[in-house]
Tab-separated table of C-alpha atoms in Angstrom:
chain	number	residue	atom	x	y	z
A	1250	UNK	CA	0.000	0.000	0.000
A	1251	UNK	CA	1.244	3.467	-0.939
A	1252	UNK	CA	0.469	6.098	1.692
A	1253	UNK	CA	-0.362	9.083	-0.461
A	1254	UNK	CA	-3.365	11.398	-0.703
A	1255	UNK	CA	-5.187	11.110	-4.023
A	1256	UNK	CA	-7.390	13.588	-5.929
A	1257	UNK	CA	-11.096	12.776	-6.096
A	1258	UNK	CA	-14.203	14.894	-6.664
A	1259	UNK	CA	-17.711	13.698	-5.801
A	1260	UNK	CA	-20.676	15.045	-7.734
A	1261	UNK	CA	-22.046	18.409	-6.611
A	1262	UNK	CA	-25.729	18.984	-7.358
A	1263	UNK	CA	-25.850	22.644	-6.308
A	1264	UNK	CA	-23.619	25.344	-4.805
A	1265	UNK	CA	-24.367	28.590	-2.968
A	1266	UNK	CA	-22.172	31.191	-1.257
A	1267	UNK	CA	-24.089	32.479	1.793
A	1268	UNK	CA	-21.187	34.681	2.913
A	1269	UNK	CA	-18.331	36.411	1.079
A	1270	UNK	CA	-15.738	38.402	3.014
A	1271	UNK	CA	-12.704	40.426	1.979
A	1272	UNK	CA	-10.360	37.429	1.748
A	1273	UNK	CA	-12.446	34.300	2.344
A	1274	UNK	CA	-15.990	33.051	1.805
A	1275	UNK	CA	-18.344	30.344	3.040
A	1276	UNK	CA	-19.695	27.918	0.453
A	1277	UNK	CA	-22.496	25.368	0.734
A	1278	UNK	CA	-22.376	22.375	-1.632
A	1279	UNK	CA	-24.984	19.677	-2.085
A	1280	UNK	CA	-22.797	16.593	-2.453
A	1281	UNK	CA	-23.838	13.163	-3.710
A	1282	UNK	CA	-22.736	10.412	-1.288
A	1283	UNK	CA	-21.662	6.899	-2.408
A	1284	UNK	CA	-25.131	5.524	-1.537
A	1285	UNK	CA	-26.795	8.144	-3.730
A	1286	UNK	CA	-28.048	10.380	-0.946
A	1287	UNK	CA	-27.383	14.125	-1.116
A	1288	UNK	CA	-26.007	16.040	1.868
A	1289	UNK	CA	-25.077	19.677	2.463
A	1290	UNK	CA	-21.477	20.551	3.275
A	1291	UNK	CA	-20.481	24.040	4.473
A	1292	UNK	CA	-16.849	25.091	4.255
A	1293	UNK	CA	-14.577	28.098	4.102
A	1294	UNK	CA	-13.157	28.974	0.693
A	1295	UNK	CA	-9.601	30.206	1.215
A	1296	UNK	CA	-6.932	31.536	-1.198
A	1297	UNK	CA	-4.137	29.552	0.483
A	1298	UNK	CA	-1.186	30.583	2.620
A	1299	UNK	CA	2.557	30.324	2.999
A	1300	UNK	CA	4.635	30.178	6.176
A	1301	UNK	CA	8.357	30.407	6.854
A	1302	UNK	CA	10.348	28.457	9.425
A	1303	UNK	CA	13.434	30.670	9.424
A	1304	UNK	CA	16.426	29.190	11.275
A	1305	UNK	CA	19.511	31.288	12.006
A	1306	UNK	CA	23.143	30.154	12.218
A	1307	UNK	CA	22.746	29.460	15.944
A	1308	UNK	CA	19.883	27.025	15.367
A	1309	UNK	CA	17.194	29.417	16.585
A	1310	UNK	CA	13.786	29.807	14.968
A	1311	UNK	CA	12.513	33.298	14.212
A	1312	UNK	CA	9.124	33.821	15.894
A	1313	UNK	CA	6.502	36.519	16.067
A	1314	UNK	CA	3.738	36.882	18.657
A	1315	UNK	CA	0.434	38.172	17.377
A	1316	UNK	CA	-3.115	38.611	18.651
A	1317	UNK	CA	-5.606	36.191	17.067
A	1318	UNK	CA	-9.133	37.324	17.726
A	1319	UNK	CA	-11.039	34.057	16.996
A	1320	UNK	CA	-9.175	32.257	19.830
A	1321	UNK	CA	-8.736	35.352	22.053
A	1322	UNK	CA	-5.018	34.744	22.516
A	1323	UNK	CA	-1.671	36.162	21.492
A	1324	UNK	CA	0.066	33.265	19.773
A	1325	UNK	CA	3.705	32.597	19.030
A	1326	UNK	CA	3.893	31.936	15.299
A	1327	UNK	CA	6.264	31.818	12.356
A	1328	UNK	CA	5.981	34.474	9.619
A	1329	UNK	CA	3.055	33.663	7.343
A	1330	UNK	CA	0.560	35.240	5.001
A	1331	UNK	CA	-2.099	34.779	2.359
A	1332	UNK	CA	-1.533	34.050	-1.303
A	1333	UNK	CA	-3.180	37.332	-2.251
A	1334	UNK	CA	-2.668	37.003	-6.010
A	1335	UNK	CA	-4.185	33.988	-7.842
A	1336	UNK	CA	-1.397	31.837	-9.259
A	1337	UNK	CA	1.247	33.691	-7.239
A	1338	UNK	CA	4.555	31.879	-6.843
A	1339	UNK	CA	4.479	30.705	-3.185
A	1340	UNK	CA	8.236	31.176	-2.769
A	1341	UNK	CA	7.926	34.842	-3.720
A	1342	UNK	CA	5.036	35.222	-1.278
A	1343	UNK	CA	7.074	33.583	1.509
A	1344	UNK	CA	10.040	35.862	0.851
A	1345	UNK	CA	7.703	38.854	1.024
A	1346	UNK	CA	6.205	37.733	4.344
A	1347	UNK	CA	9.632	37.167	5.906
A	1348	UNK	CA	10.629	40.667	4.887
A	1349	UNK	CA	7.401	42.357	5.959
A	1350	UNK	CA	6.982	40.626	9.323
A	1351	UNK	CA	10.612	40.251	10.391
A	1352	UNK	CA	12.695	42.493	8.071
A	1353	UNK	CA	14.845	39.453	7.295
A	1354	UNK	CA	16.012	37.821	4.066
A	1355	UNK	CA	17.321	34.285	3.498
A	1356	UNK	CA	19.721	32.834	0.945
A	1357	UNK	CA	18.658	29.181	1.232
A	1358	UNK	CA	15.073	28.023	0.738
A	1359	UNK	CA	13.462	24.569	0.772
A	1360	UNK	CA	9.928	23.238	0.991
A	1361	UNK	CA	9.525	21.848	4.497
A	1362	UNK	CA	5.988	20.502	4.172
A	1363	UNK	CA	2.564	21.079	2.611
A	1364	UNK	CA	-0.697	20.705	4.506
A	1365	UNK	CA	-4.407	21.432	4.698
A	1366	UNK	CA	-5.152	23.228	7.965
A	1367	UNK	CA	-8.707	21.968	8.552
A	1368	UNK	CA	-9.842	19.882	5.551
A	1369	UNK	CA	-13.155	19.037	7.197
A	1370	UNK	CA	-14.210	22.677	7.181
A	1371	UNK	CA	-11.904	24.675	4.900
A	1372	UNK	CA	-10.011	24.264	1.636
A	1373	UNK	CA	-7.057	26.283	2.968
A	1374	UNK	CA	-3.741	24.864	1.786
A	1375	UNK	CA	-0.458	25.960	3.367
A	1376	UNK	CA	3.094	25.501	2.151
A	1377	UNK	CA	5.707	25.809	4.908
A	1378	UNK	CA	9.192	26.766	3.771
A	1379	UNK	CA	12.504	26.274	5.545
A	1380	UNK	CA	14.663	29.399	5.252
A	1381	UNK	CA	18.348	29.434	6.232
A	1382	UNK	CA	21.385	31.685	5.931
A	1383	UNK	CA	19.501	34.662	7.321
A	1384	UNK	CA	20.491	38.316	7.316
A	1385	UNK	CA	18.896	41.686	7.972
A	1386	UNK	CA	16.907	42.938	4.989
A	1387	UNK	CA	17.910	46.148	3.277
A	1388	UNK	CA	15.833	49.309	3.141
A	1389	UNK	CA	13.125	50.612	5.435
A	1390	UNK	CA	10.991	48.341	7.543
A	1391	UNK	CA	7.550	47.499	6.214
A	1392	UNK	CA	4.854	49.649	7.819
A	1393	UNK	CA	2.560	47.309	9.775
A	1394	UNK	CA	-1.014	47.936	10.883
A	1395	UNK	CA	-3.911	46.379	12.828
A	1396	UNK	CA	-2.860	43.237	14.782
A	1397	UNK	CA	0.600	43.301	13.244
A	1398	UNK	CA	1.338	46.680	14.833
A	1399	UNK	CA	1.437	44.940	18.228
A	1400	UNK	CA	3.719	42.044	17.227
A	1401	UNK	CA	6.590	40.821	19.382
A	1402	UNK	CA	9.695	39.107	17.993
A	1403	UNK	CA	11.972	36.389	19.363
A	1404	UNK	CA	14.520	33.789	18.300
A	1405	UNK	CA	14.113	30.481	20.123
A	1406	UNK	CA	16.212	27.271	19.987
A	1407	UNK	CA	14.534	24.352	18.211
A	1408	UNK	CA	14.755	22.068	21.255
A	1409	UNK	CA	12.950	24.636	23.394
A	1410	UNK	CA	10.181	24.917	20.812
A	1411	UNK	CA	9.737	21.149	20.652
A	1412	UNK	CA	9.336	21.108	24.428
A	1413	UNK	CA	6.774	23.914	24.195
A	1414	UNK	CA	4.821	22.049	21.497
A	1415	UNK	CA	4.649	18.817	23.484
A	1416	UNK	CA	3.802	20.676	26.693
A	1417	UNK	CA	0.850	22.379	25.002
A	1418	UNK	CA	2.364	25.838	25.451
A	1419	UNK	CA	2.215	26.841	21.763
A	1420	UNK	CA	-0.681	26.107	19.420
A	1421	UNK	CA	-0.234	27.787	16.053
A	1422	UNK	CA	-0.570	25.137	13.350
A	1423	UNK	CA	2.291	26.304	11.148
A	1424	UNK	CA	4.664	26.608	14.093
A	1425	UNK	CA	3.786	23.163	15.478
A	1426	UNK	CA	3.923	21.368	12.130
A	1427	UNK	CA	6.979	23.293	10.975
A	1428	UNK	CA	9.120	22.651	14.045
A	1429	UNK	CA	8.261	18.952	14.277
A	1430	UNK	CA	8.828	18.537	10.522
A	1431	UNK	CA	12.236	20.198	10.873
A	1432	UNK	CA	13.274	17.767	13.607
A	1433	UNK	CA	11.957	14.811	11.612
A	1434	UNK	CA	13.926	15.925	8.556
A	1435	UNK	CA	17.113	16.416	10.593
A	1436	UNK	CA	16.749	12.938	12.090
A	1437	UNK	CA	15.870	11.414	8.714
A	1438	UNK	CA	17.532	12.027	5.372
A	1439	UNK	CA	18.736	15.514	6.306
A	1440	UNK	CA	17.687	19.024	5.357
A	1441	UNK	CA	19.399	18.907	1.960
A	1442	UNK	CA	17.019	16.094	0.992
A	1443	UNK	CA	14.005	18.395	1.357
A	1444	UNK	CA	12.198	19.411	-1.824
A	1445	UNK	CA	13.472	22.408	-3.809
A	1446	UNK	CA	11.789	25.708	-3.011
A	1447	UNK	CA	9.879	25.874	-6.307
A	1448	UNK	CA	8.587	22.295	-6.275
A	1449	UNK	CA	5.104	21.798	-7.789
A	1450	UNK	CA	2.155	22.317	-5.452
A	1451	UNK	CA	-1.005	20.709	-6.853
A	1452	UNK	CA	-3.183	22.295	-4.161
A	1453	UNK	CA	-2.237	25.781	-5.393
A	1454	UNK	CA	-0.724	25.610	-8.909
A	1455	UNK	CA	1.614	28.465	-9.802
A	1456	UNK	CA	3.977	29.710	-12.477
A	1457	UNK	CA	7.673	29.437	-11.645
């Protein structure tokens, strides 16, 4: 048996969009089940996201702390953002987010992992990049607003983050998945065996 997700699309009898926001929407599909019955499925339609696990020469991960209103908490996270432009190259988007949120650039990029955040209720797809060989970005800092204006920054050793994940002290999906994937890669075939930064991404096709 090959453990690999496979594309499949069940018949949709009807579709409505009861809510459309600035970046996301809610869609209701009437889906035909294998027994022929038809059920309604509500889910968030999302443009997709990128995230960056940036590791410096001392083995520390670059973190930001940001208020997240839906969960009423300030969460430690890794730099991340939406794929605002349809078909946008995710590597370019990740480089932009690292610059805007941390004023940092990286010389080495790899794909760390791809995931769906909540496939039972959203079509959001996220690509997490590993960024290394970091340095301060040139030029003026990006002018932040709203929640980002209150962000904190830190650089934390990987081992400390793993402890925090397993202790239930940090909860952001991209941070949790990214840090544990990094450790798995280091203990497996090594970081140089990770996929190239512009590897295909069927969930969000793009032009190189």
